[in-house]
Amino acid sequence: MLSPEELRKQRRRLEESWDHFLRDPRAAGSSSIRSVVLESWSRCVQSGVDPRRKATDISLKEDQIKDILQYSQLYELSFPVLQDLSLQVKETGYLVTLCDPKGHILFLDGDHQVLKKAERMNFVVGADWSEQSIGTNAIGTCLEVGQPVQIFAAEHFCVGVQDWTCSSAPIRDPISREIIGVVDVTGLWRDIQPHTLSMVTMACGTIQSRMNQQIAGARFELSERYQRAHRRYPGNGVMALDAAFHPVAVNEEARQILRRHSGREVEQWWDNERIHAALFAARSPSGDEGMYEVTLEECGIRVVVEEVQWSGRRVGYLLILRPMGSQKAAGPTVAWGGVIGRSPEILSVISRCDVVAHTDVPVLLLGESGTGKELFARGIHQAGPRRNGPFIAVNCGALQKDLLASELFGYAPGAFTGASKTGKPGKFEEAQNGTLFLDEIGEMPPEFQVHLLRVLQEREVVRLGSSQPIPVNARIIAATHRNLEEMIRRGEFREDLYFRLHVVSLTIPPLRDRRGDIPLLIDHILDQLSKRYHIPRPGLEPDVFDFFAHRYPWPGNVRELKHALEYAVLFCNRVITWRDLPETLRKAGLGDSDRPLAPKNADPPVTSGDHRLAVGRSTLASPRQSLPGPVKSTPVSRLEPDPDVANAEPGGTGADREQLLQLLEEVGGNLSEAARRLRIARTTLYRRLDRYGIRKRLKIE
């Protein structure tokens, strides 16, 4: 470290060199000035920077800075590192800054007395410290050369900055390697420290390490979503893109579709700016799903685009590619994007809905409460020719009897006390050229059903207080969880109205009859909740997952599953455990004890053909794999210790091969329950299954 006198001499030498350069830039080649500084001075002359400048420009306004910081991942990841760095330098007379790739200061902290002095040269948040604005300085020169840089005193090109010394290092995008920001430490020239540049470089390394972790997490999320989409839409092309639109994963179906319809490979096809613009420029996500559909006429391909969120940020996209004219029922459209499942039961309903969607016949949706009847009604609307018209939903059970007529048919001006002076259209008119969804049609009072029947027959309405018929053109979809045929026998529902609505009836299966879809629903709901609450996506404790997927009957169906998971997400700490569940589910799973109840033999098996079920961030063996071959019946209480295992694993209870097979059959393949009954850890159970070759035989993963 130089003494104060040596520093003064060094500054005078630099001032002489700077003055000599300004008089004759071409003769400066023999100067003792460092090459990085000399090259920067030359750029400043070529750019026309005035060396007499005392201060830089303030380019960003306060509202612009707030917008940048609100969405800046760089700022979010850098902030803790910058705070630590500020604490280190605050007593040394230094300032810490973070700048964007254009040299604008986004963060500034440090010694308050030094901050006041720095304000004279506009060293403030929002200021432009690029070389083009204020000449040679560590921030701007670092951006130009892409390397850590320290600039001392008269090495600065502009005279207003020559009382300072600054050290900057670049932050690079871990994937593209482009500079996305600069960290800078600035102080008065007398306070120069030899270790400052290395300290700044280390801070940038820490920030880049944090970015690497974020990117790894985002890539993992993209990979998981890609795998789920690949399973959910078999036979369709699936691509995953990162936030910069670079392909992360592509299945063979997508490659074949692109070769066949565009004549290009994925890499060639994707490098087309027109494709980028067509897919993302007119982005208009549908509802909470974040999905929208695009038709690429020049390639003859339909693409469903779905945003992928992680930790409250968009980290990429899923693309589902289908040739135009393809009618695969399992293929996604925006219409069916919200229907989660690939069980035969749900795919059959989607297929039939897709068929009736292209007709104009009335549809009656049947199913228990919470199965998603309105979701299917919206899907029929979106998949049909009326998709550009309105979708109007009316819950017939939620309207008071005296309001039904005015709500459905509307009223004329002054029709009753308190009526609007201009009148009001009813739901039938609002649904003109679209779809009217009459939910809970079984709750409609019998005396009102005759009026609804007349509208359906005549296709016109008469507003209350008027005699003028108004033609209506709306498709009718009705839904109920009640048995309408039984209601007809009791005289509670008109038979003629029933047959008018019952041209096509479709039954939405309850959740307990499509248990194979529960893992997919759990994944999807947790994705949506983590996006809504801006939190990392939680996992499920294995016992809780087993209870959800295989044991609980879900009387409230998908709605109950959503509510249970939302409750758990709000109270859990990264992993959903029994204590995080609503009390009713906790009691159903634990009974009066603090241990999960054993699964019932009558529970139906999982219908999924996939033996691995995603739970949070882990993958578990399916607890419902069938056990081949006859096994000897041996009660669990009679299991005798295996001396070798007992000696090797203190506190464990051994079991021979047949007894293990019998135990697995008794617990329905539930490894957690088997380990509990043996009073050993799951990892110990895995070792025993490996010892007897059971994992390999049963393909337990």
XYZ file of C-alpha atoms in Angstrom:
701
model
C 0.000 0.000 0.000
C 1.391 3.420 -1.003
C 2.067 6.139 1.556
C 0.071 9.433 1.315
C 3.072 11.137 -0.266
C 3.493 8.371 -2.848
C -0.229 8.595 -3.661
C 0.071 12.330 -4.298
C 3.040 11.770 -6.600
C 1.145 9.049 -8.454
C -1.825 11.338 -8.932
C 0.400 14.175 -10.270
C 2.030 11.801 -12.774
C -1.425 10.685 -13.963
C -2.607 14.290 -14.316
C 0.462 15.100 -16.445
C -0.180 12.065 -18.647
C -3.869 12.957 -18.954
C -3.012 16.537 -19.914
C -0.444 15.306 -22.451
C -3.012 12.908 -23.958
C -5.628 15.622 -24.385
C -3.089 17.878 -26.190
C -2.025 15.111 -28.567
C -3.870 11.751 -28.299
C -1.732 10.259 -31.105
C 1.510 10.824 -29.207
C 0.320 9.017 -26.085
C 1.524 5.594 -27.195
C 4.768 5.909 -25.259
C 2.932 7.018 -22.124
C 3.233 5.086 -18.852
C -0.583 4.936 -18.653
C -1.994 1.404 -18.386
C -3.265 0.029 -21.689
C -6.798 -0.519 -20.380
C -6.974 3.186 -19.425
C -5.312 4.461 -22.582
C -7.684 2.446 -24.786
C -10.621 3.815 -22.793
C -9.397 7.408 -23.251
C -9.187 6.799 -26.987
C -12.791 5.523 -27.039
C -13.858 8.638 -25.141
C -12.240 10.911 -27.731
C -13.905 8.981 -30.565
C -17.273 9.229 -28.769
C -16.883 12.980 -28.274
C -16.971 12.875 -24.467
C -16.157 16.286 -23.000
C -13.185 15.855 -20.571
C -14.286 19.016 -18.716
C -17.542 17.385 -17.539
C -18.177 17.753 -13.805
C -21.134 15.366 -13.510
C -22.942 12.670 -15.448
C -26.605 12.572 -16.498
C -29.470 11.109 -14.489
C -31.231 8.950 -17.056
C -33.782 6.970 -15.033
C -36.702 8.513 -13.185
C -37.903 7.233 -9.843
C -40.913 5.364 -11.264
C -38.704 3.715 -13.912
C -36.302 2.531 -11.222
C -39.165 1.085 -9.163
C -40.441 -0.843 -12.198
C -36.964 -2.210 -12.915
C -36.332 -3.281 -9.329
C -39.766 -4.863 -8.992
C -39.062 -7.352 -11.779
C -35.252 -7.577 -11.614
C -34.020 -11.008 -10.642
C -30.475 -9.613 -10.636
C -31.432 -7.054 -7.979
C -33.316 -9.629 -5.918
C -30.374 -12.055 -5.861
C -27.728 -9.340 -5.416
C -29.372 -7.433 -2.585
C -28.208 -9.635 0.350
C -24.655 -9.698 -1.048
C -24.634 -5.926 -1.528
C -25.872 -5.376 2.017
C -23.033 -7.496 3.412
C -20.526 -5.663 1.234
C -21.902 -2.295 2.377
C -21.404 -3.254 6.021
C -17.789 -4.178 5.283
C -16.913 -0.871 3.595
C -19.137 1.593 5.454
C -16.424 2.528 7.979
C -13.759 2.884 5.283
C -15.327 5.776 3.381
C -16.515 3.691 0.434
C -19.785 3.387 -1.486
C -21.251 0.187 -2.959
C -23.273 0.227 -6.173
C -25.054 -2.188 -8.465
C -25.514 -1.101 -12.077
C -27.485 -2.526 -14.978
C -25.740 -3.532 -18.246
C -26.092 0.034 -19.535
C -24.292 1.558 -16.554
C -27.333 2.910 -14.685
C -26.992 2.810 -10.895
C -29.763 0.668 -9.362
C -28.423 0.315 -5.819
C -26.251 2.694 -3.784
C -25.213 2.486 -0.138
C -22.242 3.293 2.060
C -20.704 6.095 4.132
C -23.228 8.969 4.377
C -20.615 11.737 4.345
C -19.042 10.297 1.209
C -22.513 9.920 -0.352
C -23.058 13.680 -0.020
C -19.783 14.408 -1.790
C -20.549 11.884 -4.530
C -23.869 13.588 -5.265
C -21.931 16.534 -6.749
C -20.994 14.395 -9.736
C -24.485 12.766 -9.826
C -23.249 9.524 -8.335
C -26.851 8.668 -7.398
C -29.446 6.004 -8.170
C -30.660 6.365 -11.773
C -27.455 8.048 -13.019
C -25.724 6.923 -16.221
C -22.098 5.852 -15.613
C -21.351 4.445 -19.046
C -18.175 5.563 -20.824
C -20.284 7.348 -23.437
C -21.795 9.548 -20.741
C -18.968 10.317 -18.279
C -15.841 8.852 -19.870
C -13.375 6.430 -18.307
C -14.627 5.111 -14.956
C -14.619 1.649 -13.419
C -18.320 0.985 -14.128
C -18.368 2.076 -17.748
C -14.921 0.702 -18.597
C -15.762 -2.647 -16.960
C -18.809 -2.870 -19.240
C -16.637 -2.092 -22.265
C -13.818 -4.579 -21.581
C -15.851 -7.244 -19.750
C -13.220 -7.620 -17.018
C -12.690 -6.379 -13.442
C -11.257 -2.849 -13.553
C -9.863 -0.362 -11.023
C -9.630 3.324 -12.006
C -7.621 5.732 -9.835
C -7.777 9.549 -9.703
C -6.724 11.138 -13.037
C -7.147 7.843 -14.856
C -10.776 9.025 -15.060
C -11.296 10.846 -18.362
C -13.558 13.619 -17.047
C -12.124 16.146 -14.618
C -15.189 16.074 -12.333
C -14.479 12.435 -11.403
C -10.733 12.644 -10.807
C -11.016 12.994 -7.030
C -12.261 9.410 -6.836
C -11.086 5.828 -7.107
C -13.402 2.995 -8.096
C -13.270 -0.782 -8.572
C -15.817 -2.708 -10.629
C -16.407 -6.311 -11.703
C -18.996 -7.687 -14.142
C -21.848 -10.096 -13.374
C -22.491 -12.510 -16.221
C -25.550 -14.537 -17.122
C -24.629 -18.136 -16.233
C -26.026 -19.455 -19.521
C -25.455 -16.801 -22.201
C -22.318 -15.350 -20.477
C -23.528 -11.875 -21.390
C -22.874 -9.093 -18.863
C -26.102 -8.379 -16.984
C -24.753 -6.020 -14.343
C -21.757 -4.517 -12.542
C -20.847 -4.262 -8.858
C -18.755 -1.220 -8.006
C -17.016 0.091 -4.885
C -16.149 3.813 -5.009
C -14.282 6.114 -2.613
C -12.145 9.251 -2.512
C -8.726 8.860 -4.139
C -6.819 9.206 -0.846
C -8.659 6.138 0.555
C -7.592 3.686 -2.147
C -7.162 0.116 -0.854
C -5.227 -2.614 -2.717
C -7.746 -5.356 -1.846
C -10.877 -3.500 -3.039
C -10.912 -4.989 -6.557
C -10.576 -8.566 -5.296
C -13.370 -7.932 -2.766
C -15.675 -6.709 -5.544
C -14.759 -9.670 -7.740
C -15.583 -12.074 -4.900
C -18.962 -10.372 -4.388
C -19.765 -10.847 -8.079
C -18.779 -14.502 -7.788
C -21.201 -14.934 -4.883
C -24.004 -13.312 -6.870
C -23.307 -15.532 -9.869
C -23.331 -18.574 -7.582
C -26.773 -17.552 -6.320
C -27.891 -17.139 -9.917
C -26.589 -20.606 -10.751
C -28.702 -22.036 -7.937
C -31.758 -20.198 -9.228
C -31.163 -21.394 -12.776
C -30.653 -24.954 -11.585
C -33.958 -24.780 -9.719
C -35.727 -23.272 -12.712
C -34.257 -25.908 -15.035
C -35.358 -28.637 -12.637
C -38.877 -27.198 -12.587
C -38.920 -26.982 -16.391
C -37.706 -30.566 -16.640
C -40.386 -31.794 -14.227
C -43.132 -29.909 -16.053
C -41.853 -31.238 -19.375
C -41.938 -34.825 -18.074
C -45.467 -34.379 -16.736
C -46.641 -32.834 -20.018
C -44.983 -35.666 -21.935
C -46.935 -38.196 -19.857
C -50.141 -36.177 -19.875
C -50.245 -35.692 -23.659
C -48.959 -38.946 -25.177
C -48.533 -38.830 -28.940
C -48.205 -35.033 -29.041
C -45.089 -32.961 -29.610
C -43.790 -31.435 -26.379
C -41.078 -28.775 -26.022
C -39.775 -26.937 -22.956
C -38.183 -23.498 -23.363
C -36.364 -21.374 -20.817
C -37.257 -17.734 -20.173
C -34.936 -16.662 -23.002
C -36.813 -18.992 -25.391
C -33.951 -21.488 -25.706
C -35.106 -25.130 -26.091
C -34.432 -27.136 -22.925
C -36.117 -30.440 -23.818
C -37.841 -31.735 -26.980
C -39.518 -35.106 -27.466
C -39.276 -37.162 -30.645
C -42.921 -36.490 -31.579
C -42.191 -32.735 -31.695
C -39.169 -33.333 -33.922
C -41.212 -35.486 -36.291
C -44.061 -32.963 -36.479
C -41.632 -30.171 -37.332
C -39.772 -32.237 -39.921
C -43.024 -33.282 -41.574
C -44.737 -29.895 -41.593
C -41.894 -27.392 -41.818
C -39.127 -29.446 -43.369
C -36.722 -28.275 -40.665
C -35.091 -29.591 -37.512
C -36.019 -28.068 -34.162
C -32.844 -25.989 -33.973
C -33.428 -24.541 -37.469
C -37.136 -23.992 -36.898
C -36.661 -22.347 -33.514
C -34.011 -19.927 -34.730
C -36.670 -18.125 -36.766
C -37.642 -14.678 -35.392
C -41.035 -14.870 -37.093
C -41.826 -18.034 -35.119
C -40.847 -16.274 -31.885
C -43.086 -13.331 -32.734
C -46.027 -15.530 -33.737
C -45.841 -17.545 -30.533
C -45.210 -14.804 -27.979
C -45.914 -11.341 -29.392
C -49.694 -11.730 -29.201
C -49.623 -13.501 -25.854
C -53.051 -13.693 -24.221
C -53.151 -16.340 -21.471
C -56.522 -17.892 -20.681
C -57.444 -17.649 -17.000
C -55.239 -18.964 -14.216
C -53.792 -21.694 -16.370
C -51.553 -19.242 -18.227
C -52.306 -21.080 -21.475
C -53.090 -19.834 -24.946
C -53.273 -21.380 -28.381
C -51.543 -20.205 -31.557
C -51.992 -21.452 -35.121
C -48.875 -21.316 -37.298
C -50.437 -21.302 -40.748
C -47.130 -21.398 -42.632
C -46.207 -24.684 -40.911
C -49.694 -26.139 -40.561
C -49.176 -26.581 -36.817
C -51.275 -25.713 -33.779
C -49.291 -24.848 -30.643
C -50.626 -24.631 -27.098
C -48.286 -22.413 -25.067
C -48.247 -22.728 -21.279
C -46.210 -20.493 -19.001
C -44.048 -22.180 -16.359
C -43.716 -20.360 -13.047
C -41.233 -21.073 -10.261
C -40.699 -19.114 -7.044
C -43.154 -16.496 -8.258
C -41.365 -15.946 -11.600
C -41.917 -17.028 -15.169
C -38.973 -19.329 -15.887
C -40.026 -20.709 -19.243
C -42.717 -22.197 -21.418
C -44.166 -25.530 -22.432
C -45.169 -25.918 -26.080
C -47.574 -28.662 -27.114
C -47.417 -29.141 -30.904
C -50.170 -30.743 -32.950
C -50.701 -30.801 -36.724
C -53.737 -28.789 -37.839
C -56.692 -31.118 -38.303
C -55.438 -33.643 -35.749
C -58.320 -34.927 -33.634
C -56.484 -36.853 -30.906
C -58.651 -36.721 -27.817
C -55.689 -36.748 -25.492
C -54.142 -33.753 -27.155
C -54.499 -30.438 -25.344
C -56.304 -27.350 -26.425
C -56.857 -24.228 -24.393
C -60.392 -25.550 -23.894
C -59.223 -28.599 -21.971
C -56.046 -27.130 -20.494
C -57.638 -26.883 -17.053
C -58.852 -30.506 -16.996
C -56.068 -32.412 -15.281
C -55.944 -36.158 -15.775
C -55.024 -38.987 -18.113
C -57.069 -41.803 -16.638
C -59.323 -43.652 -19.114
C -62.373 -42.277 -17.302
C -61.457 -38.619 -17.700
C -60.056 -38.980 -21.230
C -63.317 -40.623 -22.286
C -65.337 -37.660 -20.984
C -63.005 -35.157 -22.707
C -63.321 -37.075 -25.961
C -67.121 -37.042 -25.833
C -67.185 -33.375 -24.825
C -64.920 -32.576 -27.761
C -67.406 -34.260 -30.100
C -70.503 -32.456 -28.797
C -68.619 -29.143 -28.636
C -68.782 -28.861 -32.421
C -72.566 -29.272 -32.426
C -75.244 -26.977 -31.021
C -77.266 -29.554 -29.077
C -78.109 -28.943 -25.400
C -75.826 -30.814 -22.999
C -76.639 -32.026 -19.489
C -73.589 -32.527 -17.259
C -74.106 -34.909 -14.366
C -71.795 -35.526 -11.449
C -71.205 -35.004 -7.757
C -70.418 -31.586 -6.338
C -66.818 -30.595 -6.844
C -66.115 -32.770 -9.881
C -65.620 -29.752 -12.143
C -68.849 -29.553 -14.140
C -68.411 -25.842 -14.857
C -64.842 -26.529 -16.026
C -66.187 -29.007 -18.584
C -68.944 -26.597 -19.596
C -66.334 -23.910 -20.276
C -64.288 -26.467 -22.180
C -67.234 -27.312 -24.441
C -67.747 -23.599 -25.055
C -64.052 -22.959 -25.812
C -63.741 -25.994 -28.089
C -66.826 -25.129 -30.144
C -67.684 -22.563 -32.811
C -69.118 -20.148 -30.189
C -65.742 -19.725 -28.447
C -65.575 -16.033 -29.400
C -68.975 -15.383 -27.852
C -69.724 -14.912 -24.148
C -69.886 -17.705 -21.586
C -72.518 -16.830 -18.982
C -72.850 -19.019 -15.874
C -75.921 -18.953 -13.630
C -76.214 -20.928 -10.408
C -79.934 -21.688 -10.292
C -79.714 -22.792 -6.676
C -78.181 -19.513 -5.531
C -80.896 -17.200 -6.901
C -83.959 -16.237 -4.927
C -87.238 -17.366 -6.486
C -88.507 -13.831 -7.039
C -85.269 -12.894 -8.827
C -85.048 -15.855 -11.201
C -87.257 -14.328 -13.901
C -85.521 -10.938 -13.892
C -82.051 -12.523 -13.808
C -82.690 -14.946 -16.667
C -85.119 -12.946 -18.832
C -84.337 -9.333 -17.877
C -86.874 -6.575 -17.296
C -88.267 -3.530 -19.072
C -87.815 0.062 -17.777
C -89.874 0.624 -14.614
C -91.040 -3.017 -14.484
C -91.079 -2.955 -10.670
C -90.169 -0.721 -7.765
C -86.443 -0.106 -7.771
C -85.984 -1.276 -11.354
C -83.506 0.541 -13.557
C -85.004 3.306 -15.688
C -83.308 1.852 -18.745
C -84.252 -1.756 -18.047
C -81.795 -4.625 -17.932
C -81.040 -7.581 -20.213
C -81.255 -11.056 -18.704
C -78.706 -13.850 -18.844
C -80.193 -15.255 -22.050
C -79.576 -11.956 -23.826
C -76.104 -11.608 -22.303
C -75.251 -15.037 -23.691
C -76.279 -14.052 -27.234
C -74.150 -15.994 -29.773
C -72.396 -17.702 -26.888
C -73.195 -20.240 -24.177
C -75.527 -20.092 -21.180
C -74.506 -22.477 -18.401
C -77.355 -23.321 -16.030
C -75.626 -24.838 -13.014
C -77.593 -26.740 -10.372
C -80.615 -26.932 -12.677
C -82.194 -29.417 -10.253
C -82.607 -26.602 -7.722
C -84.865 -24.571 -10.013
C -88.388 -24.244 -8.525
C -91.001 -26.360 -10.376
C -93.253 -23.335 -10.990
C -90.448 -21.599 -12.882
C -89.453 -24.598 -15.000
C -92.341 -24.069 -17.417
C -91.038 -20.584 -18.279
C -87.570 -21.969 -18.989
C -89.088 -24.697 -21.163
C -90.933 -22.114 -23.246
C -87.729 -20.130 -23.874
C -85.901 -23.278 -24.942
C -88.734 -24.204 -27.331
C -89.411 -20.758 -28.818
C -85.792 -19.461 -28.609
C -87.022 -16.051 -27.529
C -87.476 -14.232 -24.235
C -89.908 -11.613 -23.024
C -88.569 -9.247 -20.413
C -90.575 -8.685 -17.266
C -92.972 -5.769 -17.765
C -92.776 -6.070 -21.558
C -94.758 -7.888 -24.236
C -92.075 -7.665 -26.911
C -90.325 -10.997 -27.619
C -86.560 -10.852 -28.114
C -84.907 -13.617 -30.200
C -82.050 -15.353 -28.405
C -79.322 -17.485 -29.865
C -77.446 -19.136 -27.026
C -76.295 -22.674 -26.550
C -77.624 -24.253 -23.346
C -75.461 -26.393 -21.080
C -77.070 -27.486 -17.812
C -75.552 -29.304 -14.854
C -76.730 -30.947 -11.662
C -75.526 -33.256 -8.927
C -79.077 -34.478 -8.299
C -80.915 -37.495 -9.766
C -83.371 -35.765 -12.105
C -85.191 -38.989 -13.018
C -85.942 -39.593 -9.346
C -87.082 -35.973 -9.041
C -89.440 -36.483 -12.003
C -91.013 -39.470 -10.248
C -91.555 -37.304 -7.162
C -93.030 -34.506 -9.253
C -90.158 -32.106 -8.470
C -88.849 -31.745 -12.025
C -90.768 -31.461 -15.295
C -90.300 -34.434 -17.569
C -90.647 -32.332 -20.748
C -87.919 -29.943 -19.546
C -85.720 -32.911 -18.671
C -85.928 -34.317 -22.204
C -85.363 -30.852 -23.683
C -82.105 -30.551 -21.700
C -81.164 -34.216 -21.931
C -80.337 -34.402 -25.631
C -76.783 -35.363 -24.648
C -75.845 -36.208 -21.073
C -72.292 -36.661 -19.848
C -71.298 -37.872 -16.398
C -68.159 -36.444 -14.798
C -66.560 -39.238 -12.736
C -65.922 -38.621 -9.023
C -62.320 -38.338 -7.917
C -62.388 -41.682 -6.090
C -63.134 -43.405 -9.423
C -60.058 -41.932 -11.110
C -57.437 -42.185 -8.407
C -54.699 -42.464 -10.999
C -55.213 -38.756 -11.711
C -54.662 -37.648 -8.109
C -50.836 -37.384 -8.385
C -51.242 -35.216 -11.505
C -53.842 -33.073 -9.750
C -51.600 -32.671 -6.703
C -48.718 -31.568 -8.930
C -50.910 -29.131 -10.837
C -52.611 -27.635 -7.778
C -49.302 -27.173 -5.951
C -47.881 -25.463 -9.046
C -50.826 -23.065 -9.102
C -50.658 -22.370 -5.360
C -46.914 -21.722 -5.384
C -47.480 -19.269 -8.243
C -50.376 -17.556 -6.456
C -48.585 -17.162 -3.117
C -45.082 -16.613 -4.587
C -43.520 -19.440 -2.574
C -41.386 -22.466 -3.472
C -43.512 -25.439 -4.447
C -43.901 -27.655 -1.350
C -43.693 -31.429 -1.281
C -45.856 -33.978 0.535
C -44.766 -36.301 3.300
C -45.012 -39.874 1.893
C -47.719 -40.937 4.357
C -49.820 -37.889 3.509
C -49.402 -38.506 -0.203
C -50.401 -42.154 0.229
C -53.486 -41.073 2.165
C -54.439 -38.555 -0.523
C -53.825 -40.858 -3.467
C -55.067 -44.229 -2.209
C -57.134 -44.080 0.944
C -59.251 -40.974 1.425
C -62.593 -41.150 -0.492
C -62.718 -37.404 -1.352
C -66.466 -36.865 -0.993
C -65.948 -33.247 -2.082
C -63.955 -34.398 -5.124
C -61.447 -32.080 -6.835
C -62.814 -29.025 -5.022
C -62.082 -30.658 -1.664
C -58.588 -31.660 -2.819
C -57.882 -28.057 -3.882
C -59.106 -26.640 -0.584
C -57.143 -29.209 1.439
C -53.912 -28.439 -0.411
C -54.434 -24.684 -0.175
C -54.973 -24.962 3.578
C -51.851 -27.117 3.902
C -49.712 -24.818 1.740
C -50.583 -21.851 3.930
C -49.420 -23.608 7.098
C -46.648 -25.966 5.987
C -42.887 -25.429 6.075
C -41.682 -26.659 2.665
C -43.180 -30.170 3.191
C -46.871 -30.888 3.864
C -47.218 -33.123 6.919
C -50.206 -34.438 8.872
C -50.244 -31.426 11.187
C -50.669 -29.104 8.175
C -53.936 -30.705 6.999
C -57.471 -29.505 7.808
C -58.820 -31.147 10.929
C -61.375 -33.308 9.094
C -58.693 -34.861 6.874
C -56.256 -35.209 9.754
C -58.843 -37.134 11.770
C -59.762 -39.276 8.787
C -56.114 -40.198 8.280
C -54.942 -40.508 11.886
C -58.099 -41.451 13.771
C -57.604 -40.944 17.490
C -53.889 -41.776 17.371
C -50.901 -39.908 16.028
C -50.146 -42.590 13.431
C -51.766 -43.038 10.025
C -54.500 -45.668 9.845
C -53.686 -48.766 7.812
C -55.149 -48.685 4.296
C -58.375 -50.585 3.711
C -58.238 -53.677 1.506
C -61.286 -52.459 -0.387
C -59.541 -49.370 -1.697
C -59.300 -49.401 -5.490
C -55.840 -49.669 -7.079
C -54.157 -46.767 -8.811
C -55.106 -46.769 -12.483
C -51.932 -45.011 -13.592
C -49.591 -47.127 -15.651
C -46.624 -45.197 -14.296
C -45.007 -46.906 -11.284
C -43.349 -43.663 -10.162
C -45.390 -40.889 -8.616
C -44.011 -37.361 -8.306
C -44.403 -35.902 -4.822
C -43.032 -32.401 -4.361
C -39.387 -32.678 -5.368
C -39.012 -36.438 -4.785
C -40.170 -39.577 -6.575
C -41.766 -42.472 -4.737
C -42.491 -46.038 -5.720
C -46.189 -46.543 -6.394
C -47.737 -48.048 -3.275
C -50.241 -50.068 -5.308
C -48.072 -52.328 -7.442
C -49.630 -55.753 -7.799
C -47.694 -58.649 -6.257
C -47.200 -61.601 -8.620
C -47.587 -65.232 -7.611
C -49.090 -66.894 -4.503
C -47.542 -66.087 -1.155
C -47.687 -67.840 2.162
C -50.104 -66.254 4.624
C -48.149 -65.190 7.707
C -49.576 -62.720 10.253
C -47.325 -59.752 10.882
C -47.226 -60.496 14.592
C -45.546 -63.880 13.866
C -42.661 -62.415 11.880
C -39.442 -63.743 13.401
C -36.186 -61.765 13.467
C -33.545 -62.422 10.847
C -30.407 -62.833 12.987
C -28.127 -61.310 10.381
C -30.365 -58.307 9.831
C -31.094 -57.887 13.531
C -27.413 -57.892 14.353
C -26.534 -55.517 11.543
C -29.386 -53.107 12.233
C -29.980 -52.622 15.962
C -33.596 -52.261 16.969
C -34.914 -53.742 13.714
C -37.236 -56.710 13.259
C -36.098 -59.186 10.553
C -38.277 -60.932 8.020
C -37.617 -63.626 5.475
C -38.482 -63.326 1.803
C -41.966 -64.884 1.940
C -42.913 -62.908 4.999
C -41.844 -59.664 3.335
C -43.917 -60.503 0.256
C -46.923 -61.297 2.448
C -46.485 -58.060 4.386
C -46.306 -56.027 1.171
C -49.517 -57.697 -0.018
C -51.293 -56.957 3.257
C -50.402 -53.264 3.102
C -51.197 -52.992 -0.606
C -47.598 -52.270 -1.564
C -47.401 -49.275 0.786
C -43.710 -49.229 1.721
C -44.187 -46.597 4.430
C -46.799 -48.758 6.163
C -44.632 -51.867 5.801
C -41.672 -50.080 7.386
C -43.897 -48.866 10.228
C -45.156 -52.363 10.983
C -41.596 -53.665 11.013
C -40.523 -50.685 13.147
C -37.657 -49.862 10.828
C -36.719 -46.980 8.522
C -37.760 -47.058 4.862
C -34.092 -47.141 3.848
C -33.624 -50.282 5.960
C -36.671 -51.829 4.301
C -35.194 -51.042 0.874
C -31.988 -52.847 1.827
C -33.938 -55.928 2.859
C -35.971 -55.897 -0.329
C -32.701 -55.706 -2.282
C -31.223 -58.573 -0.235
C -34.056 -60.907 -1.229
C -34.336 -59.629 -4.815
C -37.872 -58.347 -4.195
C -37.300 -54.800 -5.515
C -35.989 -56.133 -8.810
C -38.765 -58.722 -9.124
C -41.574 -56.267 -8.386
C -39.829 -53.361 -10.176
C -40.005 -51.194 -7.066
C -38.050 -47.974 -7.549
